[in-house]
Amino acid sequence: MKANKRGTYALIYLALAANVVLTLFPLIYAIASSLRSDTEIFQYAMPFSWRTFIPVEVTFDAYRSIFGEYAFWRPILNTFIVSGAAIFFGCLVNAVAAYSFACYEFRGKKVLYLIVLFSFMIPFESITIPLYSVVDQFGWVNSFAGIIIPSIADGMVLFLFTQFFSEFPKSLFEAARMDGASWAQQFFRILLPLSLPVFVTAGLMIFMTHWNSYLWPLLIARSPDIRTIQVALSDFRGAHTTEWARLYAASTISAVLPLLFFFPFQKQFVQGITSTGIKG
């Protein structure tokens, strides 16, 4: 019996190890390719061997080139600016709206909430053209405002906050109102300090959305000065050639940087997801 259990555990761990290898394979290959020249990338690409993943001559020329020649720091900074502003205003606006849905009764509440639920089921590509027309009328094309403002009201984030706030007993807010607390005082002094996990979860969701966003920044950011990181990756691909080492170096940075923000807040992220009832 014990032997059967050991065999089962061995197969489970083997399957998990294989899954980890397959998951990390693209990242490992990208990191290895970013530390070699284009010539060496093609030389050891096929057939697969240990040299495919371990550079023969390690060089950091690709990283020096993307930050020196291509000023890749600029799209990284732009993405942090866009993400930071979207996180601040997105969390504030959606949290206040969710507070009204979770803690107040008003006419048309259920209909409005159904519209919110329906909104994040619509593919973004289907509203791109009308949304671009609206942004163009406001004069926000080729500006940070054009990238940030349309994404502030987010149905998924609002739903996340609403589910979390609904877990709080309404008697808590009724007591606060009897003591003369305004809705702002209830929100900022009572609700906000107790809602750190969901704010971390929502913030990370917004950050990842903007970090990986390509279509909308491509349409809005015409100037290289406000171009975000995913759009900037296309600079390394021309009509006839692709600078593979530089592309892998930029892609590695694009993949690794979000992990540096996710891991420190992993516990709060999981806690925020489980407490809102959004489970797999």
JSON list of N, CA and C in Angstrom, two decimals, residues 34-103:
[
{"chain": "A", "resi": 34, "resn": "SER", "atom": "N", "xyz": [18.89, 36.17, -25.26]},
{"chain": "A", "resi": 34, "resn": "SER", "atom": "CA", "xyz": [19.22, 37.59, -25.07]},
{"chain": "A", "resi": 34, "resn": "SER", "atom": "C", "xyz": [20.67, 37.80, -24.69]},
{"chain": "A", "resi": 35, "resn": "LEU", "atom": "N", "xyz": [21.35, 36.72, -24.27]},
{"chain": "A", "resi": 35, "resn": "LEU", "atom": "CA", "xyz": [22.75, 36.81, -23.83]},
{"chain": "A", "resi": 35, "resn": "LEU", "atom": "C", "xyz": [23.72, 36.31, -24.90]},
{"chain": "A", "resi": 36, "resn": "ARG", "atom": "N", "xyz": [23.26, 36.25, -26.15]},
{"chain": "A", "resi": 36, "resn": "ARG", "atom": "CA", "xyz": [24.12, 35.80, -27.24]},
{"chain": "A", "resi": 36, "resn": "ARG", "atom": "C", "xyz": [23.87, 36.66, -28.47]},
{"chain": "A", "resi": 37, "resn": "SER", "atom": "N", "xyz": [24.68, 36.49, -29.47]},
{"chain": "A", "resi": 37, "resn": "SER", "atom": "CA", "xyz": [24.53, 37.25, -30.71]},
{"chain": "A", "resi": 37, "resn": "SER", "atom": "C", "xyz": [23.51, 36.59, -31.62]},
{"chain": "A", "resi": 38, "resn": "ASP", "atom": "N", "xyz": [23.06, 37.34, -32.64]},
{"chain": "A", "resi": 38, "resn": "ASP", "atom": "CA", "xyz": [22.12, 36.77, -33.60]},
{"chain": "A", "resi": 38, "resn": "ASP", "atom": "C", "xyz": [22.71, 35.56, -34.32]},
{"chain": "A", "resi": 39, "resn": "THR", "atom": "N", "xyz": [24.00, 35.64, -34.61]},
{"chain": "A", "resi": 39, "resn": "THR", "atom": "CA", "xyz": [24.66, 34.53, -35.31]},
{"chain": "A", "resi": 39, "resn": "THR", "atom": "C", "xyz": [24.62, 33.26, -34.47]},
{"chain": "A", "resi": 40, "resn": "GLU", "atom": "N", "xyz": [24.90, 33.38, -33.19]},
{"chain": "A", "resi": 40, "resn": "GLU", "atom": "CA", "xyz": [24.91, 32.21, -32.31]},
{"chain": "A", "resi": 40, "resn": "GLU", "atom": "C", "xyz": [23.51, 31.68, -32.10]},
{"chain": "A", "resi": 41, "resn": "ILE", "atom": "N", "xyz": [22.50, 32.56, -32.08]},
{"chain": "A", "resi": 41, "resn": "ILE", "atom": "CA", "xyz": [21.11, 32.11, -31.93]},
{"chain": "A", "resi": 41, "resn": "ILE", "atom": "C", "xyz": [20.74, 31.16, -33.06]},
{"chain": "A", "resi": 42, "resn": "PHE", "atom": "N", "xyz": [21.05, 31.55, -34.30]},
{"chain": "A", "resi": 42, "resn": "PHE", "atom": "CA", "xyz": [20.72, 30.71, -35.45]},
{"chain": "A", "resi": 42, "resn": "PHE", "atom": "C", "xyz": [21.61, 29.47, -35.52]},
{"chain": "A", "resi": 43, "resn": "GLN", "atom": "N", "xyz": [22.84, 29.60, -35.07]},
{"chain": "A", "resi": 43, "resn": "GLN", "atom": "CA", "xyz": [23.77, 28.48, -35.16]},
{"chain": "A", "resi": 43, "resn": "GLN", "atom": "C", "xyz": [23.34, 27.30, -34.31]},
{"chain": "A", "resi": 44, "resn": "TYR", "atom": "N", "xyz": [22.80, 27.59, -33.11]},
{"chain": "A", "resi": 44, "resn": "TYR", "atom": "CA", "xyz": [22.45, 26.51, -32.18]},
{"chain": "A", "resi": 44, "resn": "TYR", "atom": "C", "xyz": [20.94, 26.34, -32.00]},
{"chain": "A", "resi": 45, "resn": "ALA", "atom": "N", "xyz": [20.15, 26.96, -32.88]},
{"chain": "A", "resi": 45, "resn": "ALA", "atom": "CA", "xyz": [18.69, 26.84, -32.76]},
{"chain": "A", "resi": 45, "resn": "ALA", "atom": "C", "xyz": [18.23, 25.41, -33.04]},
{"chain": "A", "resi": 46, "resn": "MET", "atom": "N", "xyz": [18.76, 24.80, -34.06]},
{"chain": "A", "resi": 46, "resn": "MET", "atom": "CA", "xyz": [18.43, 23.42, -34.43]},
{"chain": "A", "resi": 46, "resn": "MET", "atom": "C", "xyz": [19.70, 22.68, -34.79]},
{"chain": "A", "resi": 47, "resn": "PRO", "atom": "N", "xyz": [19.82, 21.41, -34.43]},
{"chain": "A", "resi": 47, "resn": "PRO", "atom": "CA", "xyz": [18.91, 20.65, -33.56]},
{"chain": "A", "resi": 47, "resn": "PRO", "atom": "C", "xyz": [19.09, 21.07, -32.10]},
{"chain": "A", "resi": 48, "resn": "PHE", "atom": "N", "xyz": [18.08, 20.75, -31.25]},
{"chain": "A", "resi": 48, "resn": "PHE", "atom": "CA", "xyz": [18.15, 21.13, -29.86]},
{"chain": "A", "resi": 48, "resn": "PHE", "atom": "C", "xyz": [19.28, 20.39, -29.15]},
{"chain": "A", "resi": 49, "resn": "SER", "atom": "N", "xyz": [20.01, 21.13, -28.34]},
{"chain": "A", "resi": 49, "resn": "SER", "atom": "CA", "xyz": [21.08, 20.57, -27.51]},
{"chain": "A", "resi": 49, "resn": "SER", "atom": "C", "xyz": [21.25, 21.48, -26.31]},
{"chain": "A", "resi": 50, "resn": "TRP", "atom": "N", "xyz": [22.21, 21.17, -25.46]},
{"chain": "A", "resi": 50, "resn": "TRP", "atom": "CA", "xyz": [22.44, 22.02, -24.29]},
{"chain": "A", "resi": 50, "resn": "TRP", "atom": "C", "xyz": [22.89, 23.41, -24.70]},
{"chain": "A", "resi": 51, "resn": "ARG", "atom": "N", "xyz": [23.51, 23.53, -25.90]},
{"chain": "A", "resi": 51, "resn": "ARG", "atom": "CA", "xyz": [23.96, 24.84, -26.36]},
{"chain": "A", "resi": 51, "resn": "ARG", "atom": "C", "xyz": [22.79, 25.73, -26.81]},
{"chain": "A", "resi": 52, "resn": "THR", "atom": "N", "xyz": [21.64, 25.13, -27.03]},
{"chain": "A", "resi": 52, "resn": "THR", "atom": "CA", "xyz": [20.46, 25.92, -27.38]},
{"chain": "A", "resi": 52, "resn": "THR", "atom": "C", "xyz": [20.03, 26.80, -26.20]},
{"chain": "A", "resi": 53, "resn": "PHE", "atom": "N", "xyz": [20.28, 26.34, -24.99]},
{"chain": "A", "resi": 53, "resn": "PHE", "atom": "CA", "xyz": [19.83, 27.05, -23.80]},
{"chain": "A", "resi": 53, "resn": "PHE", "atom": "C", "xyz": [20.97, 27.67, -23.00]},
{"chain": "A", "resi": 54, "resn": "ILE", "atom": "N", "xyz": [22.19, 27.29, -23.25]},
{"chain": "A", "resi": 54, "resn": "ILE", "atom": "CA", "xyz": [23.34, 27.85, -22.54]},
{"chain": "A", "resi": 54, "resn": "ILE", "atom": "C", "xyz": [24.25, 28.55, -23.55]},
{"chain": "A", "resi": 55, "resn": "PRO", "atom": "N", "xyz": [24.35, 29.88, -23.49]},
{"chain": "A", "resi": 55, "resn": "PRO", "atom": "CA", "xyz": [25.19, 30.60, -24.47]},
{"chain": "A", "resi": 55, "resn": "PRO", "atom": "C", "xyz": [26.64, 30.15, -24.42]},
{"chain": "A", "resi": 56, "resn": "VAL", "atom": "N", "xyz": [27.23, 29.99, -25.58]},
{"chain": "A", "resi": 56, "resn": "VAL", "atom": "CA", "xyz": [28.66, 29.64, -25.66]},
{"chain": "A", "resi": 56, "resn": "VAL", "atom": "C", "xyz": [29.50, 30.84, -25.31]},
{"chain": "A", "resi": 57, "resn": "GLU", "atom": "N", "xyz": [29.15, 32.00, -25.86]},
{"chain": "A", "resi": 57, "resn": "GLU", "atom": "CA", "xyz": [29.84, 33.26, -25.56]},
{"chain": "A", "resi": 57, "resn": "GLU", "atom": "C", "xyz": [28.81, 34.25, -25.01]},
{"chain": "A", "resi": 58, "resn": "VAL", "atom": "N", "xyz": [28.81, 34.42, -23.71]},
{"chain": "A", "resi": 58, "resn": "VAL", "atom": "CA", "xyz": [27.84, 35.32, -23.06]},
{"chain": "A", "resi": 58, "resn": "VAL", "atom": "C", "xyz": [28.19, 36.77, -23.37]},
{"chain": "A", "resi": 59, "resn": "THR", "atom": "N", "xyz": [27.21, 37.52, -23.84]},
{"chain": "A", "resi": 59, "resn": "THR", "atom": "CA", "xyz": [27.41, 38.93, -24.14]},
{"chain": "A", "resi": 59, "resn": "THR", "atom": "C", "xyz": [26.17, 39.72, -23.73]},
{"chain": "A", "resi": 60, "resn": "PHE", "atom": "N", "xyz": [26.39, 40.93, -23.23]},
{"chain": "A", "resi": 60, "resn": "PHE", "atom": "CA", "xyz": [25.28, 41.80, -22.83]},
{"chain": "A", "resi": 60, "resn": "PHE", "atom": "C", "xyz": [25.08, 42.93, -23.84]},
{"chain": "A", "resi": 61, "resn": "ASP", "atom": "N", "xyz": [25.57, 42.72, -25.07]},
{"chain": "A", "resi": 61, "resn": "ASP", "atom": "CA", "xyz": [25.44, 43.74, -26.10]},
{"chain": "A", "resi": 61, "resn": "ASP", "atom": "C", "xyz": [23.99, 44.07, -26.40]},
{"chain": "A", "resi": 62, "resn": "ALA", "atom": "N", "xyz": [23.13, 43.07, -26.38]},
{"chain": "A", "resi": 62, "resn": "ALA", "atom": "CA", "xyz": [21.71, 43.31, -26.70]},
{"chain": "A", "resi": 62, "resn": "ALA", "atom": "C", "xyz": [21.08, 44.24, -25.67]},
{"chain": "A", "resi": 63, "resn": "TYR", "atom": "N", "xyz": [21.39, 44.05, -24.39]},
{"chain": "A", "resi": 63, "resn": "TYR", "atom": "CA", "xyz": [20.84, 44.91, -23.34]},
{"chain": "A", "resi": 63, "resn": "TYR", "atom": "C", "xyz": [21.41, 46.32, -23.42]},
{"chain": "A", "resi": 64, "resn": "ARG", "atom": "N", "xyz": [22.71, 46.40, -23.69]},
{"chain": "A", "resi": 64, "resn": "ARG", "atom": "CA", "xyz": [23.32, 47.73, -23.84]},
{"chain": "A", "resi": 64, "resn": "ARG", "atom": "C", "xyz": [22.73, 48.45, -25.04]},
{"chain": "A", "resi": 65, "resn": "SER", "atom": "N", "xyz": [22.41, 47.72, -26.09]},
{"chain": "A", "resi": 65, "resn": "SER", "atom": "CA", "xyz": [21.89, 48.32, -27.31]},
{"chain": "A", "resi": 65, "resn": "SER", "atom": "C", "xyz": [20.46, 48.84, -27.11]},
{"chain": "A", "resi": 66, "resn": "ILE", "atom": "N", "xyz": [19.61, 48.04, -26.48]},
{"chain": "A", "resi": 66, "resn": "ILE", "atom": "CA", "xyz": [18.21, 48.47, -26.36]},
{"chain": "A", "resi": 66, "resn": "ILE", "atom": "C", "xyz": [18.05, 49.67, -25.44]},
{"chain": "A", "resi": 67, "resn": "PHE", "atom": "N", "xyz": [18.92, 49.78, -24.43]},
{"chain": "A", "resi": 67, "resn": "PHE", "atom": "CA", "xyz": [18.84, 50.94, -23.53]},
{"chain": "A", "resi": 67, "resn": "PHE", "atom": "C", "xyz": [19.62, 52.13, -24.05]},
{"chain": "A", "resi": 68, "resn": "GLY", "atom": "N", "xyz": [20.66, 51.88, -24.84]},
{"chain": "A", "resi": 68, "resn": "GLY", "atom": "CA", "xyz": [21.46, 52.97, -25.38]},
{"chain": "A", "resi": 68, "resn": "GLY", "atom": "C", "xyz": [20.95, 53.47, -26.71]},
{"chain": "A", "resi": 69, "resn": "GLU", "atom": "N", "xyz": [20.94, 52.58, -27.69]},
{"chain": "A", "resi": 69, "resn": "GLU", "atom": "CA", "xyz": [20.53, 52.94, -29.05]},
{"chain": "A", "resi": 69, "resn": "GLU", "atom": "C", "xyz": [19.03, 53.14, -29.19]},
{"chain": "A", "resi": 70, "resn": "TYR", "atom": "N", "xyz": [18.24, 52.29, -28.55]},
{"chain": "A", "resi": 70, "resn": "TYR", "atom": "CA", "xyz": [16.79, 52.34, -28.72]},
{"chain": "A", "resi": 70, "resn": "TYR", "atom": "C", "xyz": [16.07, 53.05, -27.58]},
{"chain": "A", "resi": 71, "resn": "ALA", "atom": "N", "xyz": [16.79, 53.44, -26.54]},
{"chain": "A", "resi": 71, "resn": "ALA", "atom": "CA", "xyz": [16.18, 54.13, -25.39]},
{"chain": "A", "resi": 71, "resn": "ALA", "atom": "C", "xyz": [14.96, 53.37, -24.88]},
{"chain": "A", "resi": 72, "resn": "PHE", "atom": "N", "xyz": [15.15, 52.07, -24.62]},
{"chain": "A", "resi": 72, "resn": "PHE", "atom": "CA", "xyz": [14.04, 51.22, -24.20]},
{"chain": "A", "resi": 72, "resn": "PHE", "atom": "C", "xyz": [13.53, 51.59, -22.81]},
{"chain": "A", "resi": 73, "resn": "TRP", "atom": "N", "xyz": [14.31, 52.38, -22.07]},
{"chain": "A", "resi": 73, "resn": "TRP", "atom": "CA", "xyz": [13.86, 52.81, -20.76]},
{"chain": "A", "resi": 73, "resn": "TRP", "atom": "C", "xyz": [12.62, 53.70, -20.87]},
{"chain": "A", "resi": 74, "resn": "ARG", "atom": "N", "xyz": [12.47, 54.40, -22.01]},
{"chain": "A", "resi": 74, "resn": "ARG", "atom": "CA", "xyz": [11.35, 55.31, -22.19]},
{"chain": "A", "resi": 74, "resn": "ARG", "atom": "C", "xyz": [10.00, 54.57, -22.21]},
{"chain": "A", "resi": 75, "resn": "PRO", "atom": "N", "xyz": [9.81, 53.54, -23.05]},
{"chain": "A", "resi": 75, "resn": "PRO", "atom": "CA", "xyz": [8.52, 52.81, -22.99]},
{"chain": "A", "resi": 75, "resn": "PRO", "atom": "C", "xyz": [8.27, 52.12, -21.65]},
{"chain": "A", "resi": 76, "resn": "ILE", "atom": "N", "xyz": [9.35, 51.69, -20.97]},
{"chain": "A", "resi": 76, "resn": "ILE", "atom": "CA", "xyz": [9.18, 51.11, -19.63]},
{"chain": "A", "resi": 76, "resn": "ILE", "atom": "C", "xyz": [8.62, 52.16, -18.68]},
{"chain": "A", "resi": 77, "resn": "LEU", "atom": "N", "xyz": [9.22, 53.36, -18.71]},
{"chain": "A", "resi": 77, "resn": "LEU", "atom": "CA", "xyz": [8.74, 54.45, -17.86]},
{"chain": "A", "resi": 77, "resn": "LEU", "atom": "C", "xyz": [7.32, 54.84, -18.22]},
{"chain": "A", "resi": 78, "resn": "ASN", "atom": "N", "xyz": [7.03, 54.92, -19.53]},
{"chain": "A", "resi": 78, "resn": "ASN", "atom": "CA", "xyz": [5.68, 55.27, -19.96]},
{"chain": "A", "resi": 78, "resn": "ASN", "atom": "C", "xyz": [4.65, 54.26, -19.45]},
{"chain": "A", "resi": 79, "resn": "THR", "atom": "N", "xyz": [5.01, 52.98, -19.50]},
{"chain": "A", "resi": 79, "resn": "THR", "atom": "CA", "xyz": [4.08, 51.94, -19.04]},
{"chain": "A", "resi": 79, "resn": "THR", "atom": "C", "xyz": [3.84, 52.05, -17.54]},
{"chain": "A", "resi": 80, "resn": "PHE", "atom": "N", "xyz": [4.89, 52.37, -16.79]},
{"chain": "A", "resi": 80, "resn": "PHE", "atom": "CA", "xyz": [4.71, 52.55, -15.34]},
{"chain": "A", "resi": 80, "resn": "PHE", "atom": "C", "xyz": [3.84, 53.78, -15.06]},
{"chain": "A", "resi": 81, "resn": "ILE", "atom": "N", "xyz": [4.01, 54.84, -15.85]},
{"chain": "A", "resi": 81, "resn": "ILE", "atom": "CA", "xyz": [3.17, 56.03, -15.66]},
{"chain": "A", "resi": 81, "resn": "ILE", "atom": "C", "xyz": [1.71, 55.70, -15.93]},
{"chain": "A", "resi": 82, "resn": "VAL", "atom": "N", "xyz": [1.46, 55.04, -17.06]},
{"chain": "A", "resi": 82, "resn": "VAL", "atom": "CA", "xyz": [0.09, 54.67, -17.43]},
{"chain": "A", "resi": 82, "resn": "VAL", "atom": "C", "xyz": [-0.50, 53.71, -16.40]},
{"chain": "A", "resi": 83, "resn": "SER", "atom": "N", "xyz": [0.26, 52.70, -16.01]},
{"chain": "A", "resi": 83, "resn": "SER", "atom": "CA", "xyz": [-0.24, 51.71, -15.06]},
{"chain": "A", "resi": 83, "resn": "SER", "atom": "C", "xyz": [-0.49, 52.34, -13.70]},
{"chain": "A", "resi": 84, "resn": "GLY", "atom": "N", "xyz": [0.44, 53.18, -13.23]},
{"chain": "A", "resi": 84, "resn": "GLY", "atom": "CA", "xyz": [0.28, 53.82, -11.93]},
{"chain": "A", "resi": 84, "resn": "GLY", "atom": "C", "xyz": [-0.95, 54.70, -11.87]},
{"chain": "A", "resi": 85, "resn": "ALA", "atom": "N", "xyz": [-1.15, 55.52, -12.91]},
{"chain": "A", "resi": 85, "resn": "ALA", "atom": "CA", "xyz": [-2.32, 56.40, -12.94]},
{"chain": "A", "resi": 85, "resn": "ALA", "atom": "C", "xyz": [-3.61, 55.57, -13.04]},
{"chain": "A", "resi": 86, "resn": "ALA", "atom": "N", "xyz": [-3.58, 54.52, -13.86]},
{"chain": "A", "resi": 86, "resn": "ALA", "atom": "CA", "xyz": [-4.77, 53.67, -14.01]},
{"chain": "A", "resi": 86, "resn": "ALA", "atom": "C", "xyz": [-5.10, 52.95, -12.71]},
{"chain": "A", "resi": 87, "resn": "ILE", "atom": "N", "xyz": [-4.09, 52.51, -11.99]},
{"chain": "A", "resi": 87, "resn": "ILE", "atom": "CA", "xyz": [-4.32, 51.82, -10.71]},
{"chain": "A", "resi": 87, "resn": "ILE", "atom": "C", "xyz": [-4.96, 52.78, -9.71]},
{"chain": "A", "resi": 88, "resn": "PHE", "atom": "N", "xyz": [-4.41, 53.99, -9.60]},
{"chain": "A", "resi": 88, "resn": "PHE", "atom": "CA", "xyz": [-4.92, 54.95, -8.61]},
{"chain": "A", "resi": 88, "resn": "PHE", "atom": "C", "xyz": [-6.36, 55.33, -8.92]},
{"chain": "A", "resi": 89, "resn": "PHE", "atom": "N", "xyz": [-6.60, 55.82, -10.14]},
{"chain": "A", "resi": 89, "resn": "PHE", "atom": "CA", "xyz": [-7.95, 56.29, -10.48]},
{"chain": "A", "resi": 89, "resn": "PHE", "atom": "C", "xyz": [-8.92, 55.12, -10.66]},
{"chain": "A", "resi": 90, "resn": "GLY", "atom": "N", "xyz": [-8.43, 53.99, -11.20]},
{"chain": "A", "resi": 90, "resn": "GLY", "atom": "CA", "xyz": [-9.29, 52.84, -11.39]},
{"chain": "A", "resi": 90, "resn": "GLY", "atom": "C", "xyz": [-9.78, 52.27, -10.07]},
{"chain": "A", "resi": 91, "resn": "CYS", "atom": "N", "xyz": [-8.87, 52.12, -9.11]},
{"chain": "A", "resi": 91, "resn": "CYS", "atom": "CA", "xyz": [-9.27, 51.61, -7.80]},
{"chain": "A", "resi": 91, "resn": "CYS", "atom": "C", "xyz": [-10.21, 52.58, -7.10]},
{"chain": "A", "resi": 92, "resn": "LEU", "atom": "N", "xyz": [-9.93, 53.87, -7.18]},
{"chain": "A", "resi": 92, "resn": "LEU", "atom": "CA", "xyz": [-10.77, 54.86, -6.51]},
{"chain": "A", "resi": 92, "resn": "LEU", "atom": "C", "xyz": [-12.17, 54.90, -7.09]},
{"chain": "A", "resi": 93, "resn": "VAL", "atom": "N", "xyz": [-12.27, 55.03, -8.41]},
{"chain": "A", "resi": 93, "resn": "VAL", "atom": "CA", "xyz": [-13.58, 55.17, -9.06]},
{"chain": "A", "resi": 93, "resn": "VAL", "atom": "C", "xyz": [-14.40, 53.89, -8.92]},
{"chain": "A", "resi": 94, "resn": "ASN", "atom": "N", "xyz": [-13.79, 52.75, -9.19]},
{"chain": "A", "resi": 94, "resn": "ASN", "atom": "CA", "xyz": [-14.53, 51.49, -9.13]},
{"chain": "A", "resi": 94, "resn": "ASN", "atom": "C", "xyz": [-14.89, 51.11, -7.70]},
{"chain": "A", "resi": 95, "resn": "ALA", "atom": "N", "xyz": [-14.03, 51.44, -6.74]},
{"chain": "A", "resi": 95, "resn": "ALA", "atom": "CA", "xyz": [-14.33, 51.14, -5.35]},
{"chain": "A", "resi": 95, "resn": "ALA", "atom": "C", "xyz": [-15.50, 51.98, -4.84]},
{"chain": "A", "resi": 96, "resn": "VAL", "atom": "N", "xyz": [-15.53, 53.26, -5.21]},
{"chain": "A", "resi": 96, "resn": "VAL", "atom": "CA", "xyz": [-16.65, 54.11, -4.80]},
{"chain": "A", "resi": 96, "resn": "VAL", "atom": "C", "xyz": [-17.96, 53.63, -5.43]},
{"chain": "A", "resi": 97, "resn": "ALA", "atom": "N", "xyz": [-17.90, 53.26, -6.71]},
{"chain": "A", "resi": 97, "resn": "ALA", "atom": "CA", "xyz": [-19.10, 52.75, -7.38]},
{"chain": "A", "resi": 97, "resn": "ALA", "atom": "C", "xyz": [-19.54, 51.43, -6.74]},
{"chain": "A", "resi": 98, "resn": "ALA", "atom": "N", "xyz": [-18.59, 50.57, -6.43]},
{"chain": "A", "resi": 98, "resn": "ALA", "atom": "CA", "xyz": [-18.92, 49.29, -5.79]},
{"chain": "A", "resi": 98, "resn": "ALA", "atom": "C", "xyz": [-19.50, 49.49, -4.40]},
{"chain": "A", "resi": 99, "resn": "TYR", "atom": "N", "xyz": [-19.02, 50.51, -3.70]},
{"chain": "A", "resi": 99, "resn": "TYR", "atom": "CA", "xyz": [-19.54, 50.82, -2.37]},
{"chain": "A", "resi": 99, "resn": "TYR", "atom": "C", "xyz": [-21.02, 51.18, -2.45]},
{"chain": "A", "resi": 100, "resn": "SER", "atom": "N", "xyz": [-21.39, 51.92, -3.49]},
{"chain": "A", "resi": 100, "resn": "SER", "atom": "CA", "xyz": [-22.81, 52.29, -3.64]},
{"chain": "A", "resi": 100, "resn": "SER", "atom": "C", "xyz": [-23.65, 51.07, -3.98]},
{"chain": "A", "resi": 101, "resn": "PHE", "atom": "N", "xyz": [-23.12, 50.15, -4.81]},
{"chain": "A", "resi": 101, "resn": "PHE", "atom": "CA", "xyz": [-23.87, 48.94, -5.17]},
{"chain": "A", "resi": 101, "resn": "PHE", "atom": "C", "xyz": [-24.01, 48.00, -3.97]},
{"chain": "A", "resi": 102, "resn": "ALA", "atom": "N", "xyz": [-22.97, 47.91, -3.15]},
{"chain": "A", "resi": 102, "resn": "ALA", "atom": "CA", "xyz": [-22.97, 46.94, -2.06]},
{"chain": "A", "resi": 102, "resn": "ALA", "atom": "C", "xyz": [-23.70, 47.43, -0.82]},
{"chain": "A", "resi": 103, "resn": "CYS", "atom": "N", "xyz": [-23.70, 48.73, -0.57]},
{"chain": "A", "resi": 103, "resn": "CYS", "atom": "CA", "xyz": [-24.17, 49.24, 0.73]},
{"chain": "A", "resi": 103, "resn": "CYS", "atom": "C", "xyz": [-25.40, 50.14, 0.65]}
]
